[in-house]
Coordinates of C-alpha atoms and ligand atoms in Angstrom, one line a residue:
M1 CA -15.5 -12.7 -121.7
A2 CA -11.9 -11.7 -122.0
G3 CA -9.4 -14.1 -123.5
L4 CA -6.4 -15.6 -121.8
V5 CA -3.0 -15.4 -123.5
V6 CA -0.2 -17.9 -122.7
H7 CA 3.2 -17.0 -124.2
G8 CA 6.9 -17.5 -123.7
A9 CA 8.9 -14.9 -121.8
Q10 CA 12.4 -16.1 -122.8
W11 CA 13.8 -17.8 -126.0
G12 CA 11.2 -20.5 -126.3
D13 CA 10.7 -23.9 -124.7
E14 CA 9.6 -22.4 -121.4
G15 CA 6.9 -25.1 -121.0
K16 CA 4.1 -23.3 -122.8
G17 CA 2.6 -26.6 -124.0
K18 CA 2.1 -27.8 -120.4
I19 CA 0.6 -24.5 -119.2
V20 CA -1.8 -24.3 -122.2
D21 CA -2.9 -27.8 -121.5
L22 CA -3.5 -27.0 -117.9
L23 CA -5.4 -23.7 -118.5
T24 CA -7.5 -25.3 -121.3
E25 CA -9.8 -26.3 -118.4
Q26 CA -10.9 -22.7 -118.3
A27 CA -11.5 -22.2 -122.0
G28 CA -13.6 -23.6 -124.8
L29 CA -11.6 -22.4 -127.8
I30 CA -7.8 -22.6 -128.1
V31 CA -6.1 -20.6 -130.8
R32 CA -2.5 -20.8 -132.1
F33 CA -1.7 -17.4 -133.4
H34 CA 1.8 -17.4 -134.9
G35 CA 4.9 -19.5 -135.8
G36 CA 4.8 -22.9 -137.4
N37 CA 6.3 -26.2 -136.8
N38 CA 9.5 -24.6 -135.6
A39 CA 7.6 -24.9 -132.3
G40 CA 7.6 -28.1 -130.2
H41 CA 5.1 -28.0 -127.3
T42 CA 5.3 -30.9 -124.9
L43 CA 2.3 -32.2 -122.9
V44 CA 2.6 -35.0 -120.3
V45 CA -0.6 -36.4 -119.0
G46 CA -0.5 -39.4 -116.6
G47 CA 3.0 -40.1 -117.7
E48 CA 2.1 -40.1 -121.5
K49 CA 4.1 -37.6 -123.5
T50 CA 2.7 -35.8 -126.6
V51 CA 4.7 -33.3 -128.6
L52 CA 2.8 -30.9 -130.7
H53 CA 4.2 -28.7 -133.4
L54 CA 1.2 -27.1 -135.0
I55 CA -2.0 -28.4 -133.3
P56 CA -2.9 -26.2 -130.3
S57 CA -2.0 -27.7 -126.9
G58 CA -5.6 -27.9 -125.8
I59 CA -6.3 -30.9 -128.1
L60 CA -6.1 -33.5 -125.4
H61 CA -9.2 -32.1 -123.7
Q62 CA -12.1 -33.7 -125.5
G63 CA -14.9 -31.2 -126.4
K64 CA -12.6 -28.2 -126.6
R65 CA -12.2 -26.6 -130.0
C66 CA -8.7 -26.0 -131.4
V67 CA -8.0 -23.6 -134.2
I68 CA -5.0 -22.3 -136.2
G69 CA -5.1 -18.6 -136.9
A70 CA -4.1 -16.4 -139.8
G71 CA -0.7 -15.6 -138.2
V72 CA 0.5 -19.2 -138.3
V73 CA 2.6 -20.7 -141.2
L74 CA 1.4 -24.2 -141.8
D75 CA 3.3 -27.1 -143.3
P76 CA 0.6 -29.3 -144.7
E77 CA 2.6 -32.5 -144.4
V78 CA 3.4 -31.9 -140.7
F79 CA -0.2 -30.8 -140.0
L80 CA -1.6 -34.0 -141.4
M81 CA 1.0 -36.2 -139.7
E82 CA 0.1 -34.7 -136.4
V83 CA -3.6 -35.1 -137.1
D84 CA -3.1 -38.8 -138.0
K85 CA -0.9 -39.5 -135.0
L86 CA -3.3 -38.0 -132.5
A87 CA -6.3 -39.7 -134.2
A88 CA -4.5 -43.0 -133.9
T89 CA -4.4 -42.5 -130.1
G90 CA -8.2 -42.0 -130.1
V91 CA -8.2 -38.2 -130.0
D92 CA -11.2 -36.7 -132.0
M93 CA -9.5 -34.8 -134.9
S94 CA -12.6 -34.1 -136.9
P95 CA -13.2 -30.7 -138.4
A96 CA -15.8 -30.2 -135.8
R97 CA -13.1 -29.5 -133.3
L98 CA -10.1 -28.5 -135.4
A99 CA -9.9 -25.7 -137.9
V100 CA -7.4 -23.8 -140.0
S101 CA -8.0 -20.2 -141.0
Y102 CA -8.6 -19.4 -144.7
R103 CA -5.8 -16.9 -144.3
T104 CA -3.1 -19.2 -142.8
H105 CA 0.0 -19.1 -145.0
I106 CA 1.3 -22.4 -146.3
I107 CA 4.9 -23.6 -146.0
M108 CA 5.9 -24.8 -149.4
P109 CA 8.8 -27.2 -150.4
Y110 CA 10.7 -24.2 -151.8
H111 CA 10.6 -22.5 -148.4
K112 CA 12.2 -25.4 -146.7
L113 CA 14.9 -25.7 -149.4
L114 CA 15.6 -22.0 -149.2
D115 CA 15.9 -22.1 -145.4
A116 CA 18.4 -24.9 -145.6
A117 CA 20.4 -23.4 -148.5
R118 CA 20.7 -20.1 -146.8
E119 CA 21.8 -21.5 -143.5
S120 CA 24.5 -23.7 -145.1
A121 CA 25.7 -20.8 -147.2
K122 CA 26.3 -18.6 -144.2
A123 CA 29.8 -19.3 -143.0
G124 CA 30.1 -18.1 -139.5
A125 CA 26.8 -16.2 -138.9
K126 CA 24.2 -19.0 -139.0
I127 CA 21.0 -18.2 -137.2
G128 CA 20.6 -21.8 -136.3
T129 CA 17.1 -22.0 -137.7
T130 CA 15.0 -25.1 -137.2
G131 CA 15.2 -25.6 -141.0
R132 CA 11.4 -25.8 -141.3
G133 CA 11.0 -23.0 -143.9
I134 CA 9.6 -20.5 -141.4
G135 CA 11.5 -17.4 -142.5
P136 CA 11.0 -17.9 -146.3
C137 CA 7.3 -18.5 -145.8
Y138 CA 6.9 -15.3 -143.8
E139 CA 9.0 -13.5 -146.4
D140 CA 6.5 -14.5 -149.1
K141 CA 3.6 -13.4 -146.9
A142 CA 5.2 -9.9 -146.6
S143 CA 6.1 -9.8 -150.3
R144 CA 2.4 -10.7 -151.1
V145 CA 3.3 -13.8 -153.1
G146 CA 2.4 -16.3 -150.3
I147 CA 0.1 -19.3 -150.7
R148 CA -2.8 -19.4 -148.2
A149 CA -5.0 -22.2 -147.1
A150 CA -7.9 -20.6 -149.0
D151 CA -6.0 -21.1 -152.2
F152 CA -6.5 -24.9 -151.8
L153 CA -10.1 -24.2 -152.8
D154 CA -9.1 -22.8 -156.2
E155 CA -6.8 -25.1 -158.1
E156 CA -6.2 -22.7 -161.0
L157 CA -5.2 -19.8 -158.7
L158 CA -3.0 -22.2 -156.7
A159 CA -1.1 -23.3 -159.8
R160 CA -0.7 -19.7 -161.0
K161 CA 0.6 -18.6 -157.6
I162 CA 3.1 -21.5 -157.4
E163 CA 4.3 -20.8 -160.9
H164 CA 4.8 -17.1 -160.1
A165 CA 6.7 -17.9 -156.8
L166 CA 8.9 -20.4 -158.6
C167 CA 10.1 -17.9 -161.2
E168 CA 12.0 -16.1 -158.4
K169 CA 12.8 -19.1 -156.2
N170 CA 14.3 -21.1 -159.1
A171 CA 16.5 -18.2 -160.1
L172 CA 17.9 -18.3 -156.5
F173 CA 18.2 -22.1 -156.5
T174 CA 20.1 -22.3 -159.8
G175 CA 21.9 -19.0 -159.9
L176 CA 23.0 -18.6 -156.3
Y177 CA 22.9 -22.0 -154.6
G178 CA 23.8 -24.4 -157.4
M179 CA 20.6 -26.4 -157.0
E180 CA 18.1 -27.9 -159.4
P181 CA 15.0 -25.9 -160.3
L182 CA 11.6 -27.0 -159.1
K183 CA 8.7 -27.6 -161.6
T184 CA 5.3 -26.2 -160.9
D185 CA 3.6 -29.4 -161.9
D186 CA 5.7 -31.5 -159.5
V187 CA 5.0 -29.1 -156.6
L188 CA 1.3 -29.0 -157.4
A189 CA 1.1 -32.8 -157.7
A190 CA 2.7 -33.3 -154.3
L191 CA 0.5 -30.7 -152.7
K192 CA -2.9 -31.8 -154.2
P193 CA -3.6 -34.8 -152.0
L194 CA -2.5 -32.9 -148.9
A195 CA -4.7 -29.9 -149.9
E196 CA -7.7 -32.3 -150.4
R197 CA -7.4 -33.6 -146.9
I198 CA -6.9 -30.1 -145.4
K199 CA -9.9 -28.5 -147.2
P200 CA -12.6 -29.7 -144.7
Y201 CA -10.6 -28.0 -141.9
I202 CA -10.5 -24.6 -143.5
A203 CA -12.8 -22.2 -141.7
D204 CA -13.3 -18.5 -140.7
V205 CA -11.3 -18.6 -137.5
S206 CA -11.9 -14.9 -136.8
A207 CA -15.6 -15.5 -136.9
M208 CA -15.3 -18.5 -134.5
I209 CA -13.5 -16.3 -132.0
Q210 CA -16.3 -13.7 -132.3
E211 CA -18.9 -16.4 -131.8
A212 CA -17.1 -17.8 -128.8
N213 CA -16.9 -14.4 -127.2
A214 CA -20.6 -13.7 -127.9
S215 CA -21.6 -17.0 -126.3
G216 CA -19.3 -16.7 -123.3
V217 CA -17.0 -19.5 -124.3
G218 CA -13.5 -18.7 -123.0
V219 CA -10.8 -18.2 -125.6
L220 CA -7.2 -19.2 -124.9
F221 CA -4.5 -17.8 -127.2
E222 CA -1.5 -20.0 -127.4
G223 CA 1.9 -18.4 -128.3
A224 CA 4.9 -20.1 -129.7
Q225 CA 8.6 -19.3 -129.4
G226 CA 9.3 -16.6 -126.9
T227 CA 9.6 -12.8 -126.4
H228 CA 13.3 -12.6 -127.1
L229 CA 12.8 -14.5 -130.4
D230 CA 10.4 -11.8 -131.5
I231 CA 11.2 -10.3 -135.0
D232 CA 11.0 -6.7 -133.7
H233 CA 11.8 -6.9 -130.0
G234 CA 14.1 -9.9 -129.8
T235 CA 17.8 -10.4 -130.2
Y236 CA 17.7 -9.5 -133.9
P237 CA 19.0 -11.0 -136.2
F238 CA 19.0 -14.2 -134.0
V239 CA 15.2 -14.3 -133.9
T240 CA 12.4 -16.1 -135.6
S241 CA 10.3 -14.4 -138.3
S242 CA 7.1 -13.7 -136.5
S243 CA 5.9 -11.4 -133.8
C244 CA 6.1 -13.4 -130.5
V245 CA 4.7 -10.7 -128.2
I246 CA 1.1 -10.9 -127.1
S247 CA -0.2 -8.1 -129.2
N248 CA 0.1 -10.5 -132.1
A249 CA -2.5 -12.8 -130.3
A250 CA -5.1 -10.4 -131.7
S251 CA -3.9 -9.8 -135.2
G252 CA -2.6 -13.4 -135.6
S253 CA -6.0 -14.8 -134.8
G254 CA -8.3 -12.1 -136.0
C255 CA -9.9 -10.3 -133.1
S256 CA -9.6 -7.0 -131.4
P257 CA -6.9 -6.5 -128.8
R258 CA -9.8 -5.7 -126.4
E259 CA -10.6 -9.4 -126.4
L260 CA -7.3 -10.2 -124.7
G261 CA -7.5 -10.4 -120.9
A262 CA -5.1 -12.1 -118.6
V263 CA -1.5 -12.6 -119.8
V264 CA 0.3 -15.7 -118.5
S265 CA 4.0 -15.4 -119.2
V266 CA 5.7 -18.7 -119.0
V267 CA 9.3 -18.6 -117.7
K268 CA 11.7 -21.4 -116.8
A269 CA 13.3 -21.2 -113.4
Y270 CA 16.6 -20.7 -115.3
T271 CA 17.3 -19.8 -119.0
T272 CA 17.8 -21.8 -122.1
R273 CA 18.3 -21.1 -125.8
V274 CA 18.5 -23.2 -129.0
G275 CA 20.4 -21.9 -132.0
S276 CA 22.8 -19.0 -132.3
G277 CA 22.7 -15.6 -130.7
P278 CA 23.8 -13.8 -127.5
F279 CA 23.1 -15.3 -124.1
P280 CA 24.5 -13.2 -121.3
T281 CA 23.9 -15.7 -118.4
E282 CA 25.0 -18.9 -120.4
L283 CA 27.0 -21.3 -118.3
S284 CA 29.8 -23.6 -119.5
C285 CA 30.6 -25.2 -116.2
K286 CA 29.1 -27.9 -113.8
H287 CA 26.1 -25.7 -113.1
G288 CA 25.3 -25.5 -116.8
D289 CA 25.8 -29.3 -117.2
H290 CA 23.4 -29.8 -114.2
L291 CA 20.7 -27.7 -115.9
Q292 CA 21.2 -29.4 -119.3
S293 CA 21.2 -33.0 -118.0
V294 CA 18.7 -32.8 -115.1
G295 CA 16.4 -30.6 -117.2
A296 CA 16.8 -32.9 -120.2
E297 CA 17.4 -29.8 -122.3
F298 CA 17.1 -31.1 -125.8
G299 CA 14.9 -29.3 -128.4
A300 CA 11.5 -30.8 -128.9
T301 CA 11.6 -30.0 -132.6
T302 CA 15.2 -30.6 -133.7
G303 CA 16.6 -32.6 -130.8
R304 CA 19.5 -30.1 -130.5
K305 CA 21.1 -29.6 -127.1
R306 CA 19.7 -26.4 -125.5
R307 CA 22.2 -23.9 -124.2
C308 CA 21.6 -23.3 -120.4
G309 CA 22.2 -20.5 -118.0
W310 CA 21.0 -18.7 -114.9
Q311 CA 17.8 -16.8 -114.7
D312 CA 18.1 -13.4 -116.4
M313 CA 15.9 -10.7 -114.8
V314 CA 16.9 -8.1 -117.4
L315 CA 15.3 -10.2 -120.1
L316 CA 12.3 -11.2 -117.9
R317 CA 11.6 -7.6 -116.8
E318 CA 11.6 -6.7 -120.5
A319 CA 9.2 -9.5 -121.3
V320 CA 6.9 -8.4 -118.5
R321 CA 7.0 -4.9 -119.8
L322 CA 6.4 -5.8 -123.5
N323 CA 3.6 -8.2 -122.8
G324 CA 1.8 -6.7 -119.8
T325 CA 2.1 -9.9 -117.8
T326 CA -0.6 -10.5 -115.2
G327 CA 0.9 -13.7 -113.9
L328 CA 4.0 -15.7 -114.4
A329 CA 4.0 -19.5 -114.8
L330 CA 7.3 -20.6 -113.4
T331 CA 8.4 -24.0 -114.8
K332 CA 11.1 -26.5 -114.1
L333 CA 11.7 -25.5 -110.5
D334 CA 12.5 -29.1 -109.7
V335 CA 15.5 -28.9 -112.0
L336 CA 17.3 -26.4 -109.8
G337 CA 17.2 -28.7 -106.7
G338 CA 20.5 -30.1 -105.5
L339 CA 22.7 -27.2 -106.9
D340 CA 25.2 -25.8 -104.3
Q341 CA 23.9 -22.3 -105.1
I342 CA 21.6 -20.4 -107.4
K343 CA 22.5 -17.2 -109.2
I344 CA 20.1 -14.6 -110.5
C345 CA 21.2 -11.9 -113.0
T346 CA 19.6 -8.7 -111.6
A347 CA 21.2 -6.2 -114.0
Y348 CA 23.9 -5.8 -116.7
R349 CA 27.1 -3.8 -116.7
Y350 CA 27.3 -2.2 -120.2
E351 CA 29.8 0.4 -121.3
G352 CA 30.6 1.2 -117.6
A353 CA 27.0 1.7 -116.5
E354 CA 24.6 -0.6 -114.7
I355 CA 21.4 -1.2 -116.8
L356 CA 18.1 -2.8 -116.0
Y357 CA 16.8 -3.3 -119.5
P358 CA 18.5 -4.8 -122.6
P359 CA 20.7 -2.4 -124.6
Q360 CA 19.1 -1.4 -127.9
R361 CA 21.9 -1.6 -130.5
E362 CA 22.3 -4.7 -132.6
G363 CA 24.8 -7.1 -131.1
A364 CA 25.1 -5.2 -127.9
L365 CA 23.7 -8.0 -125.8
A366 CA 26.8 -10.0 -126.6
H367 CA 28.9 -7.4 -124.8
V368 CA 27.1 -7.0 -121.5
E369 CA 28.4 -8.4 -118.2
P370 CA 25.7 -9.9 -116.0
I371 CA 25.5 -8.7 -112.4
Y372 CA 24.5 -11.6 -110.1
E373 CA 23.1 -12.1 -106.7
T374 CA 23.5 -15.5 -105.1
M375 CA 20.9 -17.4 -103.2
P376 CA 21.0 -20.7 -101.3
C377 CA 19.5 -23.7 -103.1
W378 CA 17.5 -26.7 -101.6
T379 CA 18.3 -30.4 -101.5
E380 CA 14.7 -31.7 -101.3
D381 CA 12.9 -33.1 -104.3
V382 CA 10.1 -30.6 -105.0
S383 CA 8.5 -32.7 -107.8
K384 CA 6.0 -34.1 -105.4
C385 CA 5.0 -30.8 -103.8
R386 CA 1.4 -29.8 -104.7
T387 CA 1.0 -26.8 -102.5
W388 CA 3.0 -23.6 -101.8
D389 CA 3.4 -24.6 -98.2
E390 CA 5.0 -27.9 -99.1
L391 CA 7.9 -26.2 -100.9
P392 CA 11.2 -25.8 -99.0
K393 CA 11.9 -22.3 -97.7
A394 CA 14.8 -21.7 -100.1
A395 CA 12.6 -22.5 -103.1
K396 CA 9.9 -20.1 -101.8
D397 CA 12.5 -17.4 -101.2
Y398 CA 13.8 -17.9 -104.8
I399 CA 10.3 -17.5 -106.2
L400 CA 9.5 -14.4 -104.1
R401 CA 12.8 -12.8 -105.2
L402 CA 11.9 -13.4 -108.8
E403 CA 8.5 -11.8 -108.2
E404 CA 10.2 -8.8 -106.6
L405 CA 12.7 -8.3 -109.4
S406 CA 10.3 -8.8 -112.3
G407 CA 7.4 -6.9 -110.8
A408 CA 4.9 -9.7 -111.7
P409 CA 3.3 -12.3 -109.5
V410 CA 4.1 -16.0 -109.9
S411 CA 0.7 -17.5 -110.1
I412 CA 1.6 -21.0 -111.2
V413 CA 4.7 -23.1 -110.2
S414 CA 5.5 -26.2 -112.2
V415 CA 7.6 -28.9 -110.5
G416 CA 7.6 -31.6 -113.1
P417 CA 6.5 -32.2 -116.7
D418 CA 3.2 -33.9 -115.8
R419 CA -0.1 -32.0 -115.8
E420 CA -0.4 -32.9 -112.1
Q421 CA 3.0 -31.6 -111.0
T422 CA 1.7 -28.1 -110.6
I423 CA 1.2 -25.6 -107.7
Y424 CA -1.5 -22.9 -108.2
R425 CA -1.0 -19.7 -106.2
S426 CA -3.9 -17.7 -107.7
Ligands
GDP1 P1 7.3 -25.2 -125.0 O1 7.9 -25.1 -126.4 O2 7.4 -23.9 -124.3 O3 6.0 -25.8 -125.0 O4 8.3 -26.1 -124.2 P2 8.9 -27.5 -124.7 O5 7.9 -28.6 -124.6 O6 9.7 -27.4 -125.9 O7 10.0 -27.8 -123.6 C1 9.7 -27.8 -122.2 C2 10.2 -29.2 -121.7 O8 10.2 -29.2 -120.3 C3 9.3 -30.3 -122.1 O9 10.0 -31.5 -122.2 C4 8.3 -30.4 -120.9 O10 7.7 -31.7 -120.7 C5 9.2 -30.1 -119.8 N1 8.6 -29.5 -118.6 C6 7.6 -28.6 -118.5 N2 7.5 -28.2 -117.2 C7 8.4 -28.9 -116.5 C8 8.7 -28.9 -115.1 O11 8.1 -28.1 -114.3 N3 9.7 -29.7 -114.7 C9 10.4 -30.5 -115.6 N4 11.4 -31.3 -115.1 N5 10.1 -30.5 -116.9 C10 9.1 -29.7 -117.3
IMO2 P1 8.7 -23.2 -129.1 O1 7.3 -22.8 -129.5 C1 13.0 -22.5 -129.1 C2 14.6 -20.6 -132.7 C3 15.6 -21.5 -133.5 C4 16.5 -20.4 -134.1 C5 15.6 -19.2 -134.3 C6 15.1 -19.1 -135.7 O2 8.8 -24.7 -129.0 O3 9.1 -22.5 -127.8 P2 13.3 -20.4 -137.2 O4 13.3 -21.8 -137.6 O5 12.1 -20.0 -136.4 O6 13.6 -19.5 -138.3 O7 14.6 -20.3 -136.2 O8 14.5 -19.4 -133.5 N1 13.3 -21.2 -132.4 C7 13.0 -21.7 -131.3 N2 13.7 -22.0 -130.1 N3 11.7 -22.8 -129.2 C8 11.0 -22.6 -130.3 O9 9.6 -22.8 -130.3 C9 11.6 -22.0 -131.4 N4 11.2 -21.7 -132.6 C10 12.2 -21.1 -133.2 O10 16.2 -22.4 -132.7 O11 17.4 -20.0 -133.1
MG3 MG1 9.4 -26.0 -127.5

């Protein structure tokens, strides 16, 4: 049975959490395959809001198994806080339904310190990271000095690896950033009680996916961040440190790309971005204020105000191309209602030419001029619509135009944060 991949088509916060929660109905195993607690995925069920940073967004469906793949970077403290918080609300958080791969890399205290020190040392060119130690943890993974969940099972190895990592980290802390060095014993002592609690969750996630496939249990792969934050294909250097395109669903969880089936690309009805970096359709006018305030556009992880702008079809077309989208899940349609007009960026003007895909050179996206077409908006409140036919004509026309310009069908329309505020088209 082919898996279902849900991922972000923009710069994150598209509403992936809501869509994963919805589509969990069709799956038995939900796998987070990359990123860490830089993510904030929001689920609203019957008016109750849950924000998840590491635990897969299928967790509210009792009986479904949620697993964290090798491609994720896991902060033990955050993981356990999330486990405890959910358990306190009555969710079964036992190792029978939650697992962490042996190969998942661990975010260590020195990763967080390094992330913060680097950002504050950068004068004008801050990435605007979430400060969660994501980049430094992925760096250690690539440098082959990372700590993995499996190391919790071998204390001697764990101590040796921490000591080795600290040689270099402490040289940076003291020599470059004027900070105090960390001691191996202190780091180990703080980690030990967390590691003890995480040990029962450590499992062979790759084998679990294989078993699920063999027994016909549907697998849902949950992406974090978004295509344009991808380390290779995003707006480098203003990106995160993992691969956010769906090909990583296979390597980040431990299965063959042949196991990936339908690809649901989640896209907001407009565009938002948190942190620094180019944003061609960004608005600093009453329309941008409308999107920010009506859309309650504050980051679910850091609480930062999200930058807002019109829908950018150049970026969406690129996301559809890179991910092989089979269906778009269009979220936050309700937020557009009441505007005097809607603009869609259909192409860019760049160095005198009209282009349909993002320019390749670093920094070039900051110099494109969006080419817009304007469409009428609607005044009706669409948040109570539950079928396609109930939507106002202007809203339907907007969606149909997005389909036409992106080349991908809109199969789900979300008209509010709640699980129920959803229109299925196919
Ligand atoms: P994710 O990181 O992609 O899971 O998205 P976030 O949870 O960070 O941000 C999406 C925000 O939009 C959350 O507050 C959701 O509850 C909310 N949301 C999702 N879909 C809709 C929708 O259709 N309408 C409105 N108004 N809010 C939505
Ligand atoms: P979800 O899964 C939005 C952004 C940060 C920053 C850049 C690098 O909720 O969609 P990092 O801490 O990853 O090194 O920061 O990436 N970023 C996100 N923006 N949603 C996210 O996740 C993000 N995860 C990282 O704001 O610009
Ligand atoms: Mg988010």
